[in-house]
Tab-separated table of N, CA and C in Angstrom:
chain	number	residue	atom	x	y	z
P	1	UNK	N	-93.694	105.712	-86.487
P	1	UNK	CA	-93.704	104.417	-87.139
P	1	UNK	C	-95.144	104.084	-87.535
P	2	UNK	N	-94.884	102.970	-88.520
P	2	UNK	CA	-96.734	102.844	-89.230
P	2	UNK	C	-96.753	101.018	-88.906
P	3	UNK	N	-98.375	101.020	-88.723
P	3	UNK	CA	-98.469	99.514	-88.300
P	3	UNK	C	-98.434	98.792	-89.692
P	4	UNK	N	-97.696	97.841	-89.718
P	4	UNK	CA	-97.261	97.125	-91.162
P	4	UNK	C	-98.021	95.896	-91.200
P	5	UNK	N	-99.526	95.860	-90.612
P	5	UNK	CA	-99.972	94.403	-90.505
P	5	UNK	C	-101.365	95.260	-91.992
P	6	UNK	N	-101.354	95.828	-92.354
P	6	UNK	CA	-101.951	96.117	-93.429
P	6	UNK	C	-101.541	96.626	-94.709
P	7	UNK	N	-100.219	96.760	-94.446
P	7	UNK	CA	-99.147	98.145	-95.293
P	7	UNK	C	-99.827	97.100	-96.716
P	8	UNK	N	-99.925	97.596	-97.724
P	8	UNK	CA	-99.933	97.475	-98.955
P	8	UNK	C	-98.771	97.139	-99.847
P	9	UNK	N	-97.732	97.226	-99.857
P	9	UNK	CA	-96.848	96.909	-100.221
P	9	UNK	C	-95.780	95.449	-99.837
P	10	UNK	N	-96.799	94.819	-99.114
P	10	UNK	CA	-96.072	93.226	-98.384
P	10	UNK	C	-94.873	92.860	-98.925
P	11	UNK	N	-94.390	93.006	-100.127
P	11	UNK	CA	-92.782	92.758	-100.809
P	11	UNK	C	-91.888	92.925	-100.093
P	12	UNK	N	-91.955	94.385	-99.817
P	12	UNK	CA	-91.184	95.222	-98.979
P	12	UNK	C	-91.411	94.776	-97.337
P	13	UNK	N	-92.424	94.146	-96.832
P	13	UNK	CA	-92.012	93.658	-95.404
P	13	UNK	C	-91.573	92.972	-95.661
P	14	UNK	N	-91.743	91.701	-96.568
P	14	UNK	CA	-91.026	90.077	-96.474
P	14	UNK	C	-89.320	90.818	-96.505
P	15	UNK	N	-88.979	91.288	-98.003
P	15	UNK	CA	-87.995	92.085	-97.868
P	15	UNK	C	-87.155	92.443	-96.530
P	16	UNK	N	-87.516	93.444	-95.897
P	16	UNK	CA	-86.945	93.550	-94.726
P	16	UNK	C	-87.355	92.570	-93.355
P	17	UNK	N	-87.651	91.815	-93.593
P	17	UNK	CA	-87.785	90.364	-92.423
P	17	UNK	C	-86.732	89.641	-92.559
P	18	UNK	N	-86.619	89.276	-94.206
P	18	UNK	CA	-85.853	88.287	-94.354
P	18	UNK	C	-84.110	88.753	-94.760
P	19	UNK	N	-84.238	89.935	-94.037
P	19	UNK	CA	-82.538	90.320	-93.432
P	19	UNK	C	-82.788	90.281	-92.271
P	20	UNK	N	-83.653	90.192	-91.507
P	20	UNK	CA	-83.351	89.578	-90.267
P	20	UNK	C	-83.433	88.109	-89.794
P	21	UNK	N	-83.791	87.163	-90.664
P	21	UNK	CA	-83.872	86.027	-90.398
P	21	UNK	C	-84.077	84.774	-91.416
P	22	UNK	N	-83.590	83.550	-91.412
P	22	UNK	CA	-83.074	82.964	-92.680
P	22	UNK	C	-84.335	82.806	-93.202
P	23	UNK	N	-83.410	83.353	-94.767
P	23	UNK	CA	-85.011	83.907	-96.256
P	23	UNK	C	-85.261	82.395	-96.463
P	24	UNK	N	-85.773	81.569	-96.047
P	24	UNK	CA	-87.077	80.292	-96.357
P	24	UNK	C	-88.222	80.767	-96.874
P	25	UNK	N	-88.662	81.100	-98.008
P	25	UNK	CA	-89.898	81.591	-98.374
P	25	UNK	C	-91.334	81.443	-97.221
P	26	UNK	N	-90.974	79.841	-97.048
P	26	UNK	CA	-92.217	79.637	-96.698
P	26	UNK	C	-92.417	79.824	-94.780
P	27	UNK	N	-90.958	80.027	-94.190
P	27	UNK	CA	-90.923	80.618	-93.127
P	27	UNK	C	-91.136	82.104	-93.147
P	28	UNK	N	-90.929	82.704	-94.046
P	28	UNK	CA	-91.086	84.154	-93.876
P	28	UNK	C	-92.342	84.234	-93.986
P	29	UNK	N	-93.352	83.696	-94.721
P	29	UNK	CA	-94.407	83.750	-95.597
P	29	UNK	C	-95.159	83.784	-94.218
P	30	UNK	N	-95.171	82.723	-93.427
P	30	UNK	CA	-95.669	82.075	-92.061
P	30	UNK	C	-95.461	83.367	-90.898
P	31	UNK	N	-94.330	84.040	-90.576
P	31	UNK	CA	-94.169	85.334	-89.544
P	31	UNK	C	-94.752	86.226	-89.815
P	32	UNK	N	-95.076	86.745	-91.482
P	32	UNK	CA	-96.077	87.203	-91.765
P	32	UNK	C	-97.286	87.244	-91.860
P	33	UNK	N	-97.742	86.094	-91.883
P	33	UNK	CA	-98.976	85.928	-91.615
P	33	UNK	C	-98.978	85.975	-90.223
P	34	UNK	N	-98.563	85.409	-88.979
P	34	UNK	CA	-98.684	85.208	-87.657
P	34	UNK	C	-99.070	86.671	-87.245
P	35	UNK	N	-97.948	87.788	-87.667
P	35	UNK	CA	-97.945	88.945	-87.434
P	35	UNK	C	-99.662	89.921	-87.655
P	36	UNK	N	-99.831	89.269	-88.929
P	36	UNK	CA	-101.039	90.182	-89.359
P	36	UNK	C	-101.953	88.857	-88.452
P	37	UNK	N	-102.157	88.495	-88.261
P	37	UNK	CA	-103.666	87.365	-87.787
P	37	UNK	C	-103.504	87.014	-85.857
P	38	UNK	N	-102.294	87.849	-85.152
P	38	UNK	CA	-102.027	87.447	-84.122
P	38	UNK	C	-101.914	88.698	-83.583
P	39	UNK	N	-103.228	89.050	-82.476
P	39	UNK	CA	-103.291	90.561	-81.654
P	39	UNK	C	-102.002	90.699	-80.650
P	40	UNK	N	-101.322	89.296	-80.553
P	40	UNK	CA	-100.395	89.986	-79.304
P	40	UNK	C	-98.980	90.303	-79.720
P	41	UNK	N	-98.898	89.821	-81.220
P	41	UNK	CA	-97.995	90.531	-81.954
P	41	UNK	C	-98.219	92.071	-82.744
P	42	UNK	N	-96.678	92.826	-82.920
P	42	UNK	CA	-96.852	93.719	-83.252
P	42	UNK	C	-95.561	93.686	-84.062
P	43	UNK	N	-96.063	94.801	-85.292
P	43	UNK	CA	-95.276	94.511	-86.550
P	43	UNK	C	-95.451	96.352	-87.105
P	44	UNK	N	-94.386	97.048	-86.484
P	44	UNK	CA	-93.834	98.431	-87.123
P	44	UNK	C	-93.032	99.208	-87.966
P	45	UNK	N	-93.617	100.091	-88.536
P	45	UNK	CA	-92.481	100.290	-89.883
P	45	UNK	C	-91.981	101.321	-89.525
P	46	UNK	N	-90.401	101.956	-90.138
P	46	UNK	CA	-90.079	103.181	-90.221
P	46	UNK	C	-89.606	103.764	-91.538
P	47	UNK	N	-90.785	104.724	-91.768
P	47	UNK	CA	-90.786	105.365	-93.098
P	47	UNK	C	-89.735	106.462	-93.059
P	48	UNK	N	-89.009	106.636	-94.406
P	48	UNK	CA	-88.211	107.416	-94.680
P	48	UNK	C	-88.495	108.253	-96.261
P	49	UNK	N	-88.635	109.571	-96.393
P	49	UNK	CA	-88.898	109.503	-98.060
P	49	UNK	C	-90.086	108.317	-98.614
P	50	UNK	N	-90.905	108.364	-98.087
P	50	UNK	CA	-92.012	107.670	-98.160
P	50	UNK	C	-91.324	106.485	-98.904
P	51	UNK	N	-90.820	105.854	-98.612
P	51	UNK	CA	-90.298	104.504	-98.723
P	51	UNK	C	-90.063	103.672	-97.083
P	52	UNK	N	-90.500	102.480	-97.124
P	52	UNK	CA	-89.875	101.389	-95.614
P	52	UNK	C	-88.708	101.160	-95.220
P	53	UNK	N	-88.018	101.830	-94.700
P	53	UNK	CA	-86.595	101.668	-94.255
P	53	UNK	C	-86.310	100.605	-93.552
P	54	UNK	N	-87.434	100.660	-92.302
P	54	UNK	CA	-86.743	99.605	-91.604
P	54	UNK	C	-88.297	99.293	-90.624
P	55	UNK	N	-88.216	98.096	-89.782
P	55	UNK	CA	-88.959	97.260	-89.447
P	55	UNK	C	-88.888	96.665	-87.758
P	56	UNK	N	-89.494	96.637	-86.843
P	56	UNK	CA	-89.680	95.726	-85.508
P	56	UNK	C	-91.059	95.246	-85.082
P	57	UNK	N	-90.658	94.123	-85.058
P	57	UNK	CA	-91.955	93.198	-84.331
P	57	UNK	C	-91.474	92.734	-83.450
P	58	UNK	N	-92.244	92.926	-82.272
P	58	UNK	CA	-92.187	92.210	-80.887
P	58	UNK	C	-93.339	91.164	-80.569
P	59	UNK	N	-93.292	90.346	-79.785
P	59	UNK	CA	-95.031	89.556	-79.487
P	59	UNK	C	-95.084	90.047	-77.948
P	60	UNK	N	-95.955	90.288	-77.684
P	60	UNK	CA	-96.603	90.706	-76.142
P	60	UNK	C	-96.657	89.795	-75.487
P	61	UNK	N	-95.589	89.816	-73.995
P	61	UNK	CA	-95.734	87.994	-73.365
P	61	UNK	C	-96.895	88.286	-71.911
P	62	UNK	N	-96.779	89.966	-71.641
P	62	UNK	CA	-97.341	89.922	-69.978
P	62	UNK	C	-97.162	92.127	-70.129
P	63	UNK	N	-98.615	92.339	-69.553
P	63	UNK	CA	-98.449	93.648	-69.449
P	63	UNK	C	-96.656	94.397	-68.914
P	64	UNK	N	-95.897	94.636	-69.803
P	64	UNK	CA	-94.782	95.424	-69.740
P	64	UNK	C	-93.527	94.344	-70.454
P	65	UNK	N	-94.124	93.226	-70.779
P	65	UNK	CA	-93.058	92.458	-70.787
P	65	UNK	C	-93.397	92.105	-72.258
P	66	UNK	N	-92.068	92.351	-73.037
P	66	UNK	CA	-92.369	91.530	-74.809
P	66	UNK	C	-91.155	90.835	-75.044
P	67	UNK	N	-90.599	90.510	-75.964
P	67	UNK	CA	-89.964	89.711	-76.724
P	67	UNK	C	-89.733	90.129	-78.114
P	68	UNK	N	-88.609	91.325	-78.832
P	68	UNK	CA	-88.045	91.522	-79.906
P	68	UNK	C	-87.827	89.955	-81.159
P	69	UNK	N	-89.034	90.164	-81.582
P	69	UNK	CA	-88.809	88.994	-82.644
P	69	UNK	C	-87.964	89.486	-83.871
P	70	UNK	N	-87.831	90.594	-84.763
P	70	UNK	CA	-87.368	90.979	-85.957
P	70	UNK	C	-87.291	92.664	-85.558
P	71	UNK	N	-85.891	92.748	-86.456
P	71	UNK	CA	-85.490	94.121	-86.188
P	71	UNK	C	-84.505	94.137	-87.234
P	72	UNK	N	-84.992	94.939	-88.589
P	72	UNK	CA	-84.268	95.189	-89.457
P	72	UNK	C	-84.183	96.788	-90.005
P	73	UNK	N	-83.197	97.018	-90.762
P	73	UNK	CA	-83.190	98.472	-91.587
P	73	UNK	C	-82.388	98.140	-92.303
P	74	UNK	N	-83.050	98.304	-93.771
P	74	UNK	CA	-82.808	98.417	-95.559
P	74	UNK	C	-81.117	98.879	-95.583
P	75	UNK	N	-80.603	98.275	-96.100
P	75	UNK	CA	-79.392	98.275	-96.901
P	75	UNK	C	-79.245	99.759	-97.314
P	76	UNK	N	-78.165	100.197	-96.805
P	76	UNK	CA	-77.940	101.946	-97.049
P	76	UNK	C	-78.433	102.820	-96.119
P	77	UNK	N	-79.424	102.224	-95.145
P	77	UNK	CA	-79.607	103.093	-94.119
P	77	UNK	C	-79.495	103.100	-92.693
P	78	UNK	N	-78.375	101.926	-92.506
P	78	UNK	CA	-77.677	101.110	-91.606
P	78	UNK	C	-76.436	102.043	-91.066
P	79	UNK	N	-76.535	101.939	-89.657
P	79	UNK	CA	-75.695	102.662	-88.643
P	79	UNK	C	-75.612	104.404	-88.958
P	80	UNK	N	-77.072	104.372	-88.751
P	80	UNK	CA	-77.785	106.014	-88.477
P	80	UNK	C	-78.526	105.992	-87.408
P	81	UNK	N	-78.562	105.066	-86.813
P	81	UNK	CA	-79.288	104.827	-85.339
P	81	UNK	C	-80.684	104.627	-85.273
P	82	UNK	N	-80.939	104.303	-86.879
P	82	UNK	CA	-82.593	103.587	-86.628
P	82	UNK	C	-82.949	102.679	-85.691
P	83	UNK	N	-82.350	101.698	-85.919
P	83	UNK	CA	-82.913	100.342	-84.636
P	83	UNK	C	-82.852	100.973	-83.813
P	84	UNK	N	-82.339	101.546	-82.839
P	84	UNK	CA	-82.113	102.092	-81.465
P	84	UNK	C	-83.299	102.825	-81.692
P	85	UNK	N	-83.340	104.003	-82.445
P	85	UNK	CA	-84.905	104.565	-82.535
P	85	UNK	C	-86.331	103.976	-82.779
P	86	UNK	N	-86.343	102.685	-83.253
P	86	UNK	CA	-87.200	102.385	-83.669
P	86	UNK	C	-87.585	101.178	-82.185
P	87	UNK	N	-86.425	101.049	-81.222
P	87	UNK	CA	-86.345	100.063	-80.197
P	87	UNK	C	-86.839	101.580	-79.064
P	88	UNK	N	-86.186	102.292	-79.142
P	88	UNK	CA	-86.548	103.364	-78.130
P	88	UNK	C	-88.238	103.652	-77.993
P	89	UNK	N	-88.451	104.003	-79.474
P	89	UNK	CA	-89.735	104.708	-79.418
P	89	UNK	C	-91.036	103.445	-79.345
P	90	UNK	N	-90.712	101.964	-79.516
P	90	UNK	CA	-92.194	100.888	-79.812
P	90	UNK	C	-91.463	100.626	-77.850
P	91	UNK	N	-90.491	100.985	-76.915
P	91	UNK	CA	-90.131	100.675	-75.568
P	91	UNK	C	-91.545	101.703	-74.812
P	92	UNK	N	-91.244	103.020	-75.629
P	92	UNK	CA	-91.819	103.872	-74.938
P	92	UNK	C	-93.169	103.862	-75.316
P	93	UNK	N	-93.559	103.958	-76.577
P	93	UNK	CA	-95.064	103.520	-77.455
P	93	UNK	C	-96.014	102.320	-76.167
P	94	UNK	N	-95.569	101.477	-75.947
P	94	UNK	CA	-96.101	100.344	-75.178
P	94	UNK	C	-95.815	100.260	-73.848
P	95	UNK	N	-95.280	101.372	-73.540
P	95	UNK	CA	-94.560	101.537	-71.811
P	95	UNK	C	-94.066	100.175	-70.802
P	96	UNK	N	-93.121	99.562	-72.771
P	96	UNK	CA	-92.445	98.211	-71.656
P	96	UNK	C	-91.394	98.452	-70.390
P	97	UNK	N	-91.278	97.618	-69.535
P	97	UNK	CA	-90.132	97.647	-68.653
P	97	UNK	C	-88.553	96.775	-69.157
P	98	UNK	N	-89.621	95.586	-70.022
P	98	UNK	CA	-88.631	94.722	-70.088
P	98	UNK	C	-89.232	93.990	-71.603
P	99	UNK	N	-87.606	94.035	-72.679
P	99	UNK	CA	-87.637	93.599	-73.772
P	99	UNK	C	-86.690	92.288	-74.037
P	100	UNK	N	-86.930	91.536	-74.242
P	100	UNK	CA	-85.688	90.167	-74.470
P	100	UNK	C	-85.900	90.044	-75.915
P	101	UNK	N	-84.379	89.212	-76.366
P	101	UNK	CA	-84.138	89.213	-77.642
P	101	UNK	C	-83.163	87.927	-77.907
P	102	UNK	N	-83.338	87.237	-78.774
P	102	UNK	CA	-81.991	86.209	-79.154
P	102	UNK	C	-81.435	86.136	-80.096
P	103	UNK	N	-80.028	86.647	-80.149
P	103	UNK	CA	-79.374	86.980	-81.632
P	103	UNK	C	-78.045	85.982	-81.669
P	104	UNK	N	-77.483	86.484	-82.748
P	104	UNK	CA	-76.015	85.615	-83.151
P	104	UNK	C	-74.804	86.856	-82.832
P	105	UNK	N	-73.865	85.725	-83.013
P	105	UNK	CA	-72.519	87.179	-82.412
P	105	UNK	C	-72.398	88.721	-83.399
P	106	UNK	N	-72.724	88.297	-84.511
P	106	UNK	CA	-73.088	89.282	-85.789
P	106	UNK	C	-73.480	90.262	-85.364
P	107	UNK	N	-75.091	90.623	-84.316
P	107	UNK	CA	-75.586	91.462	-83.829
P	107	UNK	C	-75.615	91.721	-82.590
P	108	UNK	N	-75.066	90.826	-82.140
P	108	UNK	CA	-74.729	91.148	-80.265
P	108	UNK	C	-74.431	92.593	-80.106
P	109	UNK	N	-72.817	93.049	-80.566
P	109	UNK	CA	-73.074	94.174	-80.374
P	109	UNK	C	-73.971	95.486	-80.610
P	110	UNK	N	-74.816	95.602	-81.767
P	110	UNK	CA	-75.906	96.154	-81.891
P	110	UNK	C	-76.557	96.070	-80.376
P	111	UNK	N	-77.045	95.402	-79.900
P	111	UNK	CA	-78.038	94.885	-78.139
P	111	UNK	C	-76.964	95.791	-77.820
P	112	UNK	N	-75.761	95.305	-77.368
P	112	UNK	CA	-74.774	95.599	-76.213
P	112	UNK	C	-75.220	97.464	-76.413
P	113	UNK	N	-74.887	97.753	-77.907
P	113	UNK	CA	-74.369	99.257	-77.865
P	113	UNK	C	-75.980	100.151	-77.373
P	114	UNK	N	-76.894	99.322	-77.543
P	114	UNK	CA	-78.507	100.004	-76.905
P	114	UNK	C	-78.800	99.763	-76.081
P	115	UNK	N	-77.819	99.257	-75.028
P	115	UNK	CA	-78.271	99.230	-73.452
P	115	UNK	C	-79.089	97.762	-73.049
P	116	UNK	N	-78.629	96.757	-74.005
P	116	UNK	CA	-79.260	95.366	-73.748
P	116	UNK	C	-78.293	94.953	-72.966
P	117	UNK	N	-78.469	93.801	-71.779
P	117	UNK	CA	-77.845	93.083	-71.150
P	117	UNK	C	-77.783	91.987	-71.795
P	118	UNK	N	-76.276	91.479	-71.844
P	118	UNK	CA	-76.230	90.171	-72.544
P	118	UNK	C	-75.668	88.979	-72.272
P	119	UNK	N	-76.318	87.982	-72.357
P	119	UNK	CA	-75.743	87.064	-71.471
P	119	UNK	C	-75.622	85.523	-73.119
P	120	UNK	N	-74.191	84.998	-72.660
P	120	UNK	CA	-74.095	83.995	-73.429
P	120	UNK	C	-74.971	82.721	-73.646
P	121	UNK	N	-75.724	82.238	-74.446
P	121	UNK	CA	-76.396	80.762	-74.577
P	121	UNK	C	-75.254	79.508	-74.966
P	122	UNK	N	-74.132	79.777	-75.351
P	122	UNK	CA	-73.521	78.827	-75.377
P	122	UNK	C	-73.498	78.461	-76.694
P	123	UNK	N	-73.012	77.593	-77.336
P	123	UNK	CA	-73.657	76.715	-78.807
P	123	UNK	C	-74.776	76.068	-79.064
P	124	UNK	N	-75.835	76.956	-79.358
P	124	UNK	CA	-76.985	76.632	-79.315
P	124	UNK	C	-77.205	75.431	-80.692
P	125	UNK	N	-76.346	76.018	-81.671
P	125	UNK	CA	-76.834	75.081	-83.175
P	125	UNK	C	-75.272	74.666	-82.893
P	126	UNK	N	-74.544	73.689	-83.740
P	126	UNK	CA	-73.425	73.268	-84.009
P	126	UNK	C	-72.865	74.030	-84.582
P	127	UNK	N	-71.724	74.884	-83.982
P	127	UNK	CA	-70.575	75.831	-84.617
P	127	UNK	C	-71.469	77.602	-84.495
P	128	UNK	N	-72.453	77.766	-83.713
P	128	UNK	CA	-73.103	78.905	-83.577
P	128	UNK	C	-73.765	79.306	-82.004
P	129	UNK	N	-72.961	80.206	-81.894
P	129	UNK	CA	-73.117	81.026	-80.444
P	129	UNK	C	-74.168	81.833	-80.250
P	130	UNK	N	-75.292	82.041	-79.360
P	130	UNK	CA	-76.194	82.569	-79.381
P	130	UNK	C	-76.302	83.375	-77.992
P	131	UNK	N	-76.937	84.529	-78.296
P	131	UNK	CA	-77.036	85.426	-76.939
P	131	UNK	C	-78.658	85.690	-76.949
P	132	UNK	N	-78.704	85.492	-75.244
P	132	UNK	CA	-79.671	85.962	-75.126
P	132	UNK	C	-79.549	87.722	-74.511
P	133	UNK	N	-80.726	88.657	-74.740
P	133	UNK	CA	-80.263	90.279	-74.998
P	133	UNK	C	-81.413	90.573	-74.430
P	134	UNK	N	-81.462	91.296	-73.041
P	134	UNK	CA	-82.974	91.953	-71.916
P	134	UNK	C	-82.349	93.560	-71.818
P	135	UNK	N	-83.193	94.175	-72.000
P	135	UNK	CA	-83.145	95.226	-72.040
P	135	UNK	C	-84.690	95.745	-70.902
P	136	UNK	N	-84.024	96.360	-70.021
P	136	UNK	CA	-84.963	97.187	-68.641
P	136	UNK	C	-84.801	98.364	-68.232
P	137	UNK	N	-86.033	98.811	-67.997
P	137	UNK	CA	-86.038	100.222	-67.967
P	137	UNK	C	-87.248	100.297	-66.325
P	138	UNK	N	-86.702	100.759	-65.481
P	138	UNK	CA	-87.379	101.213	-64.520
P	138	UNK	C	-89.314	101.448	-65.141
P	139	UNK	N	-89.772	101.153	-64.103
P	139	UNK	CA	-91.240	101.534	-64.366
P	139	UNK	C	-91.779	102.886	-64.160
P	140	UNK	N	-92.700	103.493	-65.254
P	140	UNK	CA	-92.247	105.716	-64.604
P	140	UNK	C	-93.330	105.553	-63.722
């Protein structure tokens, strides 16, 4: 994976951010910037055919411990097991123990099927169910 807090092509991150999270210009505009101007965030790409397939940023909360903020892959290259690879290898890259995540029922199973534990939030917004998703891995 390539660090995307310089990538040259910024279209293409907003692009794949904003399938992971509602396209507000000026909210996307803002995670992007946070990402590039904030050391305890991290913002990774996965190149395919020298094109950006797909994308994860986590923020760093405590040596081993982060927080999955965005986790996307480009239209057409969906359920080839990128996320899982791209969650496997920034787990092992940073030798976390422990990753948390908060999604909608849409992607729950995605977490469930990569070994996230998931536990219900209830109706967090009006008419929308939210999970929270920890994923742990023994310390080597």
């Amino acid at each position: 994976m390539i660090d995307l807090k310089g990538y040259h092509h910024s279209g293409e991150v907003m692009n794949l951010l904003a399938e992971c999270m509602w396209p507000d210009n000026e909210r996307l505009e803002n995670e992007y910037r946070n990402y590039r101007s904030d050391d305890s965030r991290i913002l990774l790409g996965k190149m395919m055919n020298n094109q950006l397939v797909g994308l994860i940023g986590i923020a760093l909360l405590s040596p081993g411990k982060a927080e999955l903020k965005h986790i996307s892959v480009k239209q057409g290259y969906r359920n080839q097991g990128l996320g899982k690879e791209m969650l496997e290898e920034i787990v092992e890259k940073l030798s976390l123990t422990e990753l948390a995540a908060e999604t909608d029922k849409d992607a729950v199973n995605f977490y469930r099927r990569t070994g996230f534990l998931i536990t219900s939030l209830g109706e967090k917004y009006p008419g929308v169910e939210r999970f929270c998703c920890v994923y742990r891995r023994e310390e080597p």
